[in-house]
PDB file of C-alpha atoms in Angstrom:
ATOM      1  CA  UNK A1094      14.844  19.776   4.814  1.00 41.00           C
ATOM      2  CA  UNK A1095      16.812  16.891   2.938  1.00 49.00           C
ATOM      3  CA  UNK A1096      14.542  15.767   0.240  1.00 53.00           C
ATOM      4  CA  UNK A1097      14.692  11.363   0.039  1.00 54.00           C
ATOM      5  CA  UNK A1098      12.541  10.745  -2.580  1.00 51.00           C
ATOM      6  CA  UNK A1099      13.741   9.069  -5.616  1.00 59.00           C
ATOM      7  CA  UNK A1100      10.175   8.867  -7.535  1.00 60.00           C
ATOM      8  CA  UNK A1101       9.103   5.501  -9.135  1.00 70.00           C
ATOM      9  CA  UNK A1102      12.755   4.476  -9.460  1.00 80.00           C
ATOM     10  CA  UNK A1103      12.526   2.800  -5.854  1.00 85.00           C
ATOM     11  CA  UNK A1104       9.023   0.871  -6.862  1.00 92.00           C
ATOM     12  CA  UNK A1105      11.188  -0.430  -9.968  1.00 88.00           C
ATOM     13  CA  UNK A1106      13.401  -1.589  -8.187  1.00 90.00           C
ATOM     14  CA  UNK A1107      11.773  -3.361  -4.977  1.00 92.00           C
ATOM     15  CA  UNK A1108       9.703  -5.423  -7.970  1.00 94.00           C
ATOM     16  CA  UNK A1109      12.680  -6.118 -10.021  1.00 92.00           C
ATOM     17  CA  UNK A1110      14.348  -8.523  -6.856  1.00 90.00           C
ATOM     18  CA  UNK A1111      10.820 -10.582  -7.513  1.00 92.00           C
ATOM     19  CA  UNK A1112       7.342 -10.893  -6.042  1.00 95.00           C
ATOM     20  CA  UNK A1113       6.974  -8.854  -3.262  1.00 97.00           C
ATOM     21  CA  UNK A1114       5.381  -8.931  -0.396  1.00 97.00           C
ATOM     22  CA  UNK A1115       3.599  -5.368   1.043  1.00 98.00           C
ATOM     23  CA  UNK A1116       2.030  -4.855   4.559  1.00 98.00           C
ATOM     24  CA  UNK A1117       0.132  -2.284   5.447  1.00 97.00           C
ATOM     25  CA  UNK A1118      -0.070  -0.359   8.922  1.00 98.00           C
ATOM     26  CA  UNK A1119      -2.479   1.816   9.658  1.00 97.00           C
ATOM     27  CA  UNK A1120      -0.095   4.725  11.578  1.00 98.00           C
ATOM     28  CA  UNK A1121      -0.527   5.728  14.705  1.00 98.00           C
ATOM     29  CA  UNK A1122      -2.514   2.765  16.306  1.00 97.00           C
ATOM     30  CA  UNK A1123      -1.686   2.402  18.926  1.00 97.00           C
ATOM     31  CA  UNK A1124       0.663   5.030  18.861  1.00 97.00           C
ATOM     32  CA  UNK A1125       3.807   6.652  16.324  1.00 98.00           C
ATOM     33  CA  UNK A1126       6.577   4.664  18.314  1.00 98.00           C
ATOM     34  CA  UNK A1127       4.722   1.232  18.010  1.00 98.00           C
ATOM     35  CA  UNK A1128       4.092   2.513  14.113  1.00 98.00           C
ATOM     36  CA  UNK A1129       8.015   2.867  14.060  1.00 98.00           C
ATOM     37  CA  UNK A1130       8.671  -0.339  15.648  1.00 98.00           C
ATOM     38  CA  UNK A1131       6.748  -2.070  13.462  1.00 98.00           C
ATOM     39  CA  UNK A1132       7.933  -0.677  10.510  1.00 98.00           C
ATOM     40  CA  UNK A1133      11.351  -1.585  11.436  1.00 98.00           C
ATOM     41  CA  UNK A1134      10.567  -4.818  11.926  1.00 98.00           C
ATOM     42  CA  UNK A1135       9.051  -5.101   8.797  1.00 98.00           C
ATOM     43  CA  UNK A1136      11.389  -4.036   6.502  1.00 98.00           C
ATOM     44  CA  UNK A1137      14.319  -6.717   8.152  1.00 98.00           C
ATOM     45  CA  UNK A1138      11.628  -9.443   7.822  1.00 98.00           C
ATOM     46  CA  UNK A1139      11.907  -8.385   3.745  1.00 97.00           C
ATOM     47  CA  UNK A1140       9.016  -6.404   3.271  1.00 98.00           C
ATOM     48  CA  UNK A1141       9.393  -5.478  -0.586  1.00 97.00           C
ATOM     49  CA  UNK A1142       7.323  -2.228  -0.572  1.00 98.00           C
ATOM     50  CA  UNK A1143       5.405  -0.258   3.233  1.00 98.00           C
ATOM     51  CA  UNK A1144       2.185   1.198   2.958  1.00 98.00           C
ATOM     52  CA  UNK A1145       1.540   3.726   5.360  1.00 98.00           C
ATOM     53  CA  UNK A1146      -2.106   4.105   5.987  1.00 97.00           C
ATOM     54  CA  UNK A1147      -2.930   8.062   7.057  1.00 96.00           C
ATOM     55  CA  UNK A1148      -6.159   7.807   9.689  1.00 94.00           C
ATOM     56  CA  UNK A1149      -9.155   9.257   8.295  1.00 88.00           C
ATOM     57  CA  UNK A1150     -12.400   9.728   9.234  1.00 86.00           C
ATOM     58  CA  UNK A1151     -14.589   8.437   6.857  1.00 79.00           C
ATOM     59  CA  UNK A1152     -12.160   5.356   5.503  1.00 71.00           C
ATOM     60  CA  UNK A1153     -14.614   4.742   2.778  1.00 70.00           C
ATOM     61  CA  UNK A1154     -12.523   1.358   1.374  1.00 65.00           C
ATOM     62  CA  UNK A1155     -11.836  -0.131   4.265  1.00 74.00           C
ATOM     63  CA  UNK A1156     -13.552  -3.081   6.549  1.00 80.00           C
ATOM     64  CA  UNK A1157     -14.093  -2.521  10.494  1.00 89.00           C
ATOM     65  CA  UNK A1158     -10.582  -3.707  11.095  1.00 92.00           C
ATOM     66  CA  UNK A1159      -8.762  -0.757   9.972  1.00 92.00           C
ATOM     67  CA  UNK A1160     -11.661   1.808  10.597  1.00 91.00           C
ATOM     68  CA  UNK A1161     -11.882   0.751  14.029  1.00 93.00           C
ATOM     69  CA  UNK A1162      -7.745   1.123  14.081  1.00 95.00           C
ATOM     70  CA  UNK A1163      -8.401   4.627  12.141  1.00 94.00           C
ATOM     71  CA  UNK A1164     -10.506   5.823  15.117  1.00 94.00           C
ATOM     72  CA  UNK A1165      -7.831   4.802  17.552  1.00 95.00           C
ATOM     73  CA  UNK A1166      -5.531   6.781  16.004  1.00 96.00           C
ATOM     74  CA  UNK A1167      -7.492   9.669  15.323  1.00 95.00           C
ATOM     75  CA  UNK A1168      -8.401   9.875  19.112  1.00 95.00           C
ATOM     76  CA  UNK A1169      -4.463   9.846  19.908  1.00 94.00           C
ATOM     77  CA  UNK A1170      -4.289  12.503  17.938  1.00 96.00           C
ATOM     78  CA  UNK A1171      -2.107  11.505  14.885  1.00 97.00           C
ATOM     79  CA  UNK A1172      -2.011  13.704  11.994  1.00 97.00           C
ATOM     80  CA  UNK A1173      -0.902  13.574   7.779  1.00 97.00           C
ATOM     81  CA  UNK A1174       1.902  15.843   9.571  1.00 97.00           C
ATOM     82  CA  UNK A1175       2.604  13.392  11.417  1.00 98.00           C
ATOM     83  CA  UNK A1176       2.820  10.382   9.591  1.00 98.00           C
ATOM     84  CA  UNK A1177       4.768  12.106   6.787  1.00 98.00           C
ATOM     85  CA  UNK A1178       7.195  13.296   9.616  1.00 98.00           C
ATOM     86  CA  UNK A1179       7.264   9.840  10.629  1.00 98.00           C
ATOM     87  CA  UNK A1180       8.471   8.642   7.323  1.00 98.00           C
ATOM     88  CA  UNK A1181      11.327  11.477   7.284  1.00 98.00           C
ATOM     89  CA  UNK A1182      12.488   9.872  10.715  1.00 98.00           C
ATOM     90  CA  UNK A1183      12.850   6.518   9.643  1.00 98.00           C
ATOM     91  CA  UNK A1184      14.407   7.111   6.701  1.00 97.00           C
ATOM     92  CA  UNK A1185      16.942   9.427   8.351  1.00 97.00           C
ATOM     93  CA  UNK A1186      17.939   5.847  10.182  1.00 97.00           C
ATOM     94  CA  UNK A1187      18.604   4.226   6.782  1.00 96.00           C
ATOM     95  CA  UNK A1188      15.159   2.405   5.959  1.00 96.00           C
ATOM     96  CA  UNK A1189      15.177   1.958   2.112  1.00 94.00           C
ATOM     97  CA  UNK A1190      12.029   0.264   1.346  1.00 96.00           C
ATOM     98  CA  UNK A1191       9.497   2.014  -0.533  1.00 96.00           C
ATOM     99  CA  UNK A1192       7.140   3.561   0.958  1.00 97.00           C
ATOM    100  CA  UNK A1193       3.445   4.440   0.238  1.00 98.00           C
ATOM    101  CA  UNK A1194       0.946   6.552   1.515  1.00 98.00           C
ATOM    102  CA  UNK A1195      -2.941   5.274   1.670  1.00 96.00           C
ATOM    103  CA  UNK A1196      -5.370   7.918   2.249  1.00 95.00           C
ATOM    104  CA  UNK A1197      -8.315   9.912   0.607  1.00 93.00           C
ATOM    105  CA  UNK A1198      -8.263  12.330  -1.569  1.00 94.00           C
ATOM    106  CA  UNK A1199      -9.389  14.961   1.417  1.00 93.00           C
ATOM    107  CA  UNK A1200      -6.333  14.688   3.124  1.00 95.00           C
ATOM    108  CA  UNK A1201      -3.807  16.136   0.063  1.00 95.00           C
ATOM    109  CA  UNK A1202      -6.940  18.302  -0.904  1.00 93.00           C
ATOM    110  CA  UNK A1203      -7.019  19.907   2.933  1.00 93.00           C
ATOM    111  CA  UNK A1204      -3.078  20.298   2.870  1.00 93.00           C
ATOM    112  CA  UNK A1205      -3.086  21.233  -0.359  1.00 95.00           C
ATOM    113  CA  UNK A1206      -2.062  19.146  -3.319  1.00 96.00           C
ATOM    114  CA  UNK A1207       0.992  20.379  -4.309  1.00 96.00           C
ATOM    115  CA  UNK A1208       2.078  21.461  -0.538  1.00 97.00           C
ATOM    116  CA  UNK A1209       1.148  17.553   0.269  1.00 97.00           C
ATOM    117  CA  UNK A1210       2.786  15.921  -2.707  1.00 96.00           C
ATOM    118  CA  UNK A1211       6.281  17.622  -1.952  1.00 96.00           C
ATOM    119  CA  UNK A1212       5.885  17.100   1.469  1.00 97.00           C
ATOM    120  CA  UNK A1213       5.629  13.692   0.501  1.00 97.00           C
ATOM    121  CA  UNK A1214       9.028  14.127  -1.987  1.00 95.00           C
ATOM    122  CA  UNK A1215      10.621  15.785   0.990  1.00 95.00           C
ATOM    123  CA  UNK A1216       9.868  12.218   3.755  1.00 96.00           C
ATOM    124  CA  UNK A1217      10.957  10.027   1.408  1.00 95.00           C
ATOM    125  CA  UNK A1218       7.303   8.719  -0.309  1.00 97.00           C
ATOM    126  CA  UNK A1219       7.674   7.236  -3.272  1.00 96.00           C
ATOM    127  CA  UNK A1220       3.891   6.882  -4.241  1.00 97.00           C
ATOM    128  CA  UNK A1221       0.095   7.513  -3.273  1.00 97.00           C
ATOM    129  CA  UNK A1222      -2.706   5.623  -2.866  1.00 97.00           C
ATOM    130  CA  UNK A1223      -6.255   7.636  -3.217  1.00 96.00           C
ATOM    131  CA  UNK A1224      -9.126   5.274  -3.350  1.00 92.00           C
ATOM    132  CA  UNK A1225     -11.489   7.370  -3.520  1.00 92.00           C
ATOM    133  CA  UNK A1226     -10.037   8.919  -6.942  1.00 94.00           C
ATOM    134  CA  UNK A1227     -11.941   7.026  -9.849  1.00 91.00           C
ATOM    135  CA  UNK A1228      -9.382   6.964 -13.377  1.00 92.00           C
ATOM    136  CA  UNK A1229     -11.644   9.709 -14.993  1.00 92.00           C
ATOM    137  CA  UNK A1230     -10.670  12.140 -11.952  1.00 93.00           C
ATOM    138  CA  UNK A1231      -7.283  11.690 -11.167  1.00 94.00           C
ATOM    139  CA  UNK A1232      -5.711  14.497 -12.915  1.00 92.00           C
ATOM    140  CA  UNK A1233      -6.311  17.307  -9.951  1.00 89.00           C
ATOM    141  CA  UNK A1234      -3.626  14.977  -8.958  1.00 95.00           C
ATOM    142  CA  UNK A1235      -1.540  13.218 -11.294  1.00 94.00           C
ATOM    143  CA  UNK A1236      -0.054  16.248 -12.580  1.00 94.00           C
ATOM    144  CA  UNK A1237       1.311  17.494  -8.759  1.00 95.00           C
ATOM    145  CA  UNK A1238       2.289  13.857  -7.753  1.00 95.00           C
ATOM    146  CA  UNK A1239       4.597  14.014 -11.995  1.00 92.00           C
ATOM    147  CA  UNK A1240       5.988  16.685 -10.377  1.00 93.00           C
ATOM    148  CA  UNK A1241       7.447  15.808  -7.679  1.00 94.00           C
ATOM    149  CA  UNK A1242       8.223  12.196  -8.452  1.00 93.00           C
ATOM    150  CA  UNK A1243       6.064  10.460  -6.696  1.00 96.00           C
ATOM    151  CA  UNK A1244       4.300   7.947  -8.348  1.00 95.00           C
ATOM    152  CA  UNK A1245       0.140   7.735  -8.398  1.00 96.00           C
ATOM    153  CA  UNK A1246      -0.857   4.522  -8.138  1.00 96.00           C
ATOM    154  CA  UNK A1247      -3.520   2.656 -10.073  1.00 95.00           C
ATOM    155  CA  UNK A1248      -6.055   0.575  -9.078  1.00 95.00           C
ATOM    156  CA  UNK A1249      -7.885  -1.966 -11.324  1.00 94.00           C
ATOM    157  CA  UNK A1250     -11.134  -3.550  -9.392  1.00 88.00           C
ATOM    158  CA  UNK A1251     -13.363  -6.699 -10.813  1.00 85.00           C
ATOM    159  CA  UNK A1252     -15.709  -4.382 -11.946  1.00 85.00           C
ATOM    160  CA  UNK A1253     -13.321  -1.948 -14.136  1.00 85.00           C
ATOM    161  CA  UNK A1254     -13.678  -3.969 -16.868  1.00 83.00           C
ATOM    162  CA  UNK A1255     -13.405  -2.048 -20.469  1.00 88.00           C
ATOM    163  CA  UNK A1256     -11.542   0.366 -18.376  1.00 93.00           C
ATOM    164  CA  UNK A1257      -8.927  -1.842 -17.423  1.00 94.00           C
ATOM    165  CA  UNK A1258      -6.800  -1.277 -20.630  1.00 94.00           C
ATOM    166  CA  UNK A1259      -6.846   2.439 -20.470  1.00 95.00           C
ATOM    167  CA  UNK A1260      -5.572   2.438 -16.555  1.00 96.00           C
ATOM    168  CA  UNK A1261      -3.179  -0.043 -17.228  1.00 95.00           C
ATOM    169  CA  UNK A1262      -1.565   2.632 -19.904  1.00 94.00           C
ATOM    170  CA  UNK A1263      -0.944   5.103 -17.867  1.00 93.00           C
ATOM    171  CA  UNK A1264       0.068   3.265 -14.631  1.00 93.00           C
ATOM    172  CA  UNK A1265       3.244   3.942 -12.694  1.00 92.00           C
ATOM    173  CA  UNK A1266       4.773   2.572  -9.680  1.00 93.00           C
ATOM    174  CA  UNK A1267       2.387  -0.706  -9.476  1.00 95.00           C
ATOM    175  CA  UNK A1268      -1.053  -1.343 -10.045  1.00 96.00           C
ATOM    176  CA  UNK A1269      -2.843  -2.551  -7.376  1.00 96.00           C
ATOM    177  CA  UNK A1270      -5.212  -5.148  -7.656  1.00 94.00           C
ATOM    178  CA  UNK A1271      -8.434  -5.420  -5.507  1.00 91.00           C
ATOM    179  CA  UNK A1272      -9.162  -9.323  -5.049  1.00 78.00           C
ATOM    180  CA  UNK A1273     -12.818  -8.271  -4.316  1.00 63.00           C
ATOM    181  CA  UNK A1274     -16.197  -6.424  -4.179  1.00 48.00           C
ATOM    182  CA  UNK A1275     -16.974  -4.469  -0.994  1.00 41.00           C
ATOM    183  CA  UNK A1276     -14.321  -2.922   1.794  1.00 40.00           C
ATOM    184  CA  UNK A1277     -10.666  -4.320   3.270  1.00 44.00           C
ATOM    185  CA  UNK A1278     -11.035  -7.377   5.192  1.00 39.00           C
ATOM    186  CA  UNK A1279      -9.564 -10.919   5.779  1.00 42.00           C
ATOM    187  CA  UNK A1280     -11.985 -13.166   3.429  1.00 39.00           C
ATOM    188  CA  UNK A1281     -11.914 -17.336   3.667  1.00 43.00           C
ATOM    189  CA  UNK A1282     -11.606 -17.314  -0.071  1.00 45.00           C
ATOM    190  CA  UNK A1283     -11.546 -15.004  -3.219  1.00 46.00           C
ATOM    191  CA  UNK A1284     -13.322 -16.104  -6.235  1.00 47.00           C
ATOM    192  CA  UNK A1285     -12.953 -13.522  -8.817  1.00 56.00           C
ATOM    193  CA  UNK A1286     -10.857 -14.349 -11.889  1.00 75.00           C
ATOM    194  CA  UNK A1287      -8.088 -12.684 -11.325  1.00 84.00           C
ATOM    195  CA  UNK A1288      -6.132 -14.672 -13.832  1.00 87.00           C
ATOM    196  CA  UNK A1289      -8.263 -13.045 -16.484  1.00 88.00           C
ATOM    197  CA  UNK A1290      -7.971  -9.805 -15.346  1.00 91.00           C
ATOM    198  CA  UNK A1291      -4.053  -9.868 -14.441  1.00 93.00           C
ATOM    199  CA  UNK A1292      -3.629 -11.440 -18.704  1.00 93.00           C
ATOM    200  CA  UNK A1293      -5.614  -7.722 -19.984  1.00 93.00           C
ATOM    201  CA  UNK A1294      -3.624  -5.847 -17.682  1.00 95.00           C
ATOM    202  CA  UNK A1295       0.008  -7.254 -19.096  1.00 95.00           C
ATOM    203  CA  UNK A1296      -1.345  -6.563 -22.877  1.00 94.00           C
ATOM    204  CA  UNK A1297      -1.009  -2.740 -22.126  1.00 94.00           C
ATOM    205  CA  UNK A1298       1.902  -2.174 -19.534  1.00 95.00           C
ATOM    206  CA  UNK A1299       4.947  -4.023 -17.949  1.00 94.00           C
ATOM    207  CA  UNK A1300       4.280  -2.153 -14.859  1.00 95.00           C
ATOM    208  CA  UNK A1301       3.958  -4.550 -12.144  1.00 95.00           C
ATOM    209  CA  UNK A1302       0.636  -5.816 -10.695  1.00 96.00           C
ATOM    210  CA  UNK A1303       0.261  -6.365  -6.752  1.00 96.00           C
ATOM    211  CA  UNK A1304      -3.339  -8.334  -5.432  1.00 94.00           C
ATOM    212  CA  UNK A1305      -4.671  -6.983  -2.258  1.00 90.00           C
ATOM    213  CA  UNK A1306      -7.962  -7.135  -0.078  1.00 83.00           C
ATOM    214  CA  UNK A1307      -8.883 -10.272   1.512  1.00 79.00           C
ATOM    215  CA  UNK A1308      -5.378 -12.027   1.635  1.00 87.00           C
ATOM    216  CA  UNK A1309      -4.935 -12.906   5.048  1.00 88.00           C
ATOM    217  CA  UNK A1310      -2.730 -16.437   5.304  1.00 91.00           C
ATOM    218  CA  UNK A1311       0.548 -17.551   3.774  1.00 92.00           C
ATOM    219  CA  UNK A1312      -1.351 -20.045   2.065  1.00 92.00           C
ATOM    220  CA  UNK A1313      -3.311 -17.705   0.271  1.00 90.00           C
ATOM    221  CA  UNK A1314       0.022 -14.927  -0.521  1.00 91.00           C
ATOM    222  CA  UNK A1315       1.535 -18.228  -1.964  1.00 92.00           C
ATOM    223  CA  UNK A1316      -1.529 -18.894  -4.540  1.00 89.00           C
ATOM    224  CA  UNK A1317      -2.475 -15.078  -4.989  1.00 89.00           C
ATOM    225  CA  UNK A1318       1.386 -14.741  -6.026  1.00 92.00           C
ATOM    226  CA  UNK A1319       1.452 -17.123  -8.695  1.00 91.00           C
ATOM    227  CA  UNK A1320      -0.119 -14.989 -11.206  1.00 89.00           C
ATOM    228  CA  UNK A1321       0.963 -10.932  -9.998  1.00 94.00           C
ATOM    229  CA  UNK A1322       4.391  -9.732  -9.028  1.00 96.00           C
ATOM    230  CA  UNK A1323       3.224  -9.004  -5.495  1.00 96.00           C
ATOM    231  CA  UNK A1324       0.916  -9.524  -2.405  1.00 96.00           C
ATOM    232  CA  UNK A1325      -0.926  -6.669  -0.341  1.00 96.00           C
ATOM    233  CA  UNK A1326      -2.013  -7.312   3.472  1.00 96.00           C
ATOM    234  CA  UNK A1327      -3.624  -4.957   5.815  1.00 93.00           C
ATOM    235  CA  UNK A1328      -6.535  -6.001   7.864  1.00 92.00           C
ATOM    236  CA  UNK A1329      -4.485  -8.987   9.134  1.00 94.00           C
ATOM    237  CA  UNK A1330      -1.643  -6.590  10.130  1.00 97.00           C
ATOM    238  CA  UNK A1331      -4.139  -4.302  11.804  1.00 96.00           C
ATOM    239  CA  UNK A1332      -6.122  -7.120  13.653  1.00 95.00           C
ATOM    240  CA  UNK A1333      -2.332  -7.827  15.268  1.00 97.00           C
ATOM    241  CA  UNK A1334      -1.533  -4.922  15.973  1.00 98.00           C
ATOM    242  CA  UNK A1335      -4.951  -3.961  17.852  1.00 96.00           C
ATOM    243  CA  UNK A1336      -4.403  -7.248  19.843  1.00 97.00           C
ATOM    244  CA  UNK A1337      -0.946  -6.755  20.901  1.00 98.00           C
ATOM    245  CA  UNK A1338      -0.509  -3.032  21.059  1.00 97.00           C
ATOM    246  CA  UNK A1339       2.647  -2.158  21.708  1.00 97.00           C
ATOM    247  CA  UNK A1340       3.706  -5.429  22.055  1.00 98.00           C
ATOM    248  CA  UNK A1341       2.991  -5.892  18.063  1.00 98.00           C
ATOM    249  CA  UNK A1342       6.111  -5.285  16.735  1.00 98.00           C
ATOM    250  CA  UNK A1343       7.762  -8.642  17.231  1.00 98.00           C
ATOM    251  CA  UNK A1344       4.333 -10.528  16.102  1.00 98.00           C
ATOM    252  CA  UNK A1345       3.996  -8.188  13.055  1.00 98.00           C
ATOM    253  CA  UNK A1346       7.981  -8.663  12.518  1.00 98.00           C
ATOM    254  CA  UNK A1347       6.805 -12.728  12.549  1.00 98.00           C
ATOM    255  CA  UNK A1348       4.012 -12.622  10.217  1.00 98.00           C
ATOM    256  CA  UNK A1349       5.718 -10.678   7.386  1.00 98.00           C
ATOM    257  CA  UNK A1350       8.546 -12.878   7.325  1.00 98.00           C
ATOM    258  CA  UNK A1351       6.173 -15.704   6.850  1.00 97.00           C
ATOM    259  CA  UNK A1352       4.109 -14.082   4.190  1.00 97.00           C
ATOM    260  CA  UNK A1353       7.499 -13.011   2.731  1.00 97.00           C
ATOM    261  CA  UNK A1354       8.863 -16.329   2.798  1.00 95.00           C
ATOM    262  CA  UNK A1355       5.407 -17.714   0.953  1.00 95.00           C
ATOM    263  CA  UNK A1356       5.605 -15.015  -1.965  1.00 95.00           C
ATOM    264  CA  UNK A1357       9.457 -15.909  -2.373  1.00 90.00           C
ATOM    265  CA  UNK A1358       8.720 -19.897  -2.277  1.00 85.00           C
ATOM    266  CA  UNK A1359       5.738 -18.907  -5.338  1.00 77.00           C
ATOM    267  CA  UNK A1360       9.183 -17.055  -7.170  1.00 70.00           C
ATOM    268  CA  UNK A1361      11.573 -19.809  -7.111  1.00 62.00           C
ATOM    269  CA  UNK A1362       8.980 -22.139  -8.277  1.00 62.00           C
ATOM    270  CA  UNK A1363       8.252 -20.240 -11.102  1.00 61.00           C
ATOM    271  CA  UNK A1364      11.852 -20.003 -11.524  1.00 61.00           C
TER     272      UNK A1364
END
């Protein structure tokens, strides 16, 4: 099998064109073609950086939105297999963007770490997502996803406080930043100071800092991008594609250009 990963080079350089904007899908939902579609569409709209979200039974981060989308694909019978095999195809048609896998830790412990992590290498992932995997425990994996280049990523939460410095260290690919308390979901308006947060994370690395949970709008990509290097959505992906079906792709295609276009209009002002 032609191995397409190129480790935490790819994140490097999807953040060094400016802020980028990364939608998540959860895959399968409504079904693998529609997932593909999508993706497609996505990436020529600009996304900087795909995260592929792997269904799982017990989503334990995520809002009703994508557990409800989680169950859909579950039912249709869409595997980690799958998905990853899903990834090889695409990138067999000449898809560059990064991509990057959300799931739990579970899913690479029931395949088996190191089987999972070069499967990973293998389709063309460049990094992981494992909320479920506090700082303190991340080693079972960190040292399987160093060793096949894909890059673990961080993530830094309003209540990490003191341990924001020491995650920030030893962060690679991104860091992603949750906007929030509680589970994924669209939110009228985030109040934490991320500001703060964003200024103790840039004392200890240079490796870039994306905001997600609760960004649903361009309005809000525009003002979450002012102070991070990039913009997470899912639930608002998700809610389209669970209204549309297979008809998403050309709506999904729509709103990422949009939110694209409202991270890039933050960059050239700051410019």
């Amino acid at each position: 099998m032609t191995e397409f990963n190129q480790g935490a080079s790819r994140l490097q350089e999807a953040f060094s064109r400016g802020k980028a904007f990364i939608p998540f899908i959860t895959c399968g939902d409504p079904d693998l073609e529609t997932t593909k579609a999508c993706i497609r569409e996505m990436a020529a709209a600009g996304a900087g950086v795909i995260e592929l979200g792997v269904p799982f039974s017990d989503p334990t981060a995520e809002g009703p939105v994508i557990q409800a989308a989680s169950e859909r694909a579950l039912k249709a019978g869409v595997t980690p297999r799958a998905v990853l095999d899903m990834a090889r195809d695409l990138r067999e048609e000449g898809i560059q963007v990064p991509f990057v896998i959300m799931t739990y830790a579970n899913v690479p412990f029931a395949f088996g770490a190191d089987a999972f992590m070069e499967a990973c290498a293998q389709c063309g992932i460049d990094g992981l997502i494992l909320p479920d995997v506090p700082f303190e425990e991340k080693e079972e994996f960190q040292s399987v996803c160093d060793a096949h280049g894909v890059a673990l990523i961080s993530l830094v939460a309003p209540t990490s406080r003191e341990r924001i410095a020491m995650i920030a260290r030893e962060a690679a690919g991104f860091i992603y930043l949750v906007s929030s308390l509680g589970v994924t979901g669209t939110r009228t308006e985030i109040r934490t100071d991320l500001d703060a947060i964003v200024a103790q994370i840039r004392e200890q690395t240079d490796v870039p800092v994306a905001i997600g949970f609760g960004v649903s709008s361009p309005q809000q990509a525009r003002q979450m991008a002012q102070s991070t290097d990039g913009v997470i959505v899912g639930s608002a992906i998700v809610k389209l594609v669970g209204r549309h079906g297979m008809e998403a792709p050309a709506v999904v295609g729509s709103f990422v250009h949009d939110m694209v276009q409202a991270v890039q209009d933050c960059q050239a002002k700051a410019d």
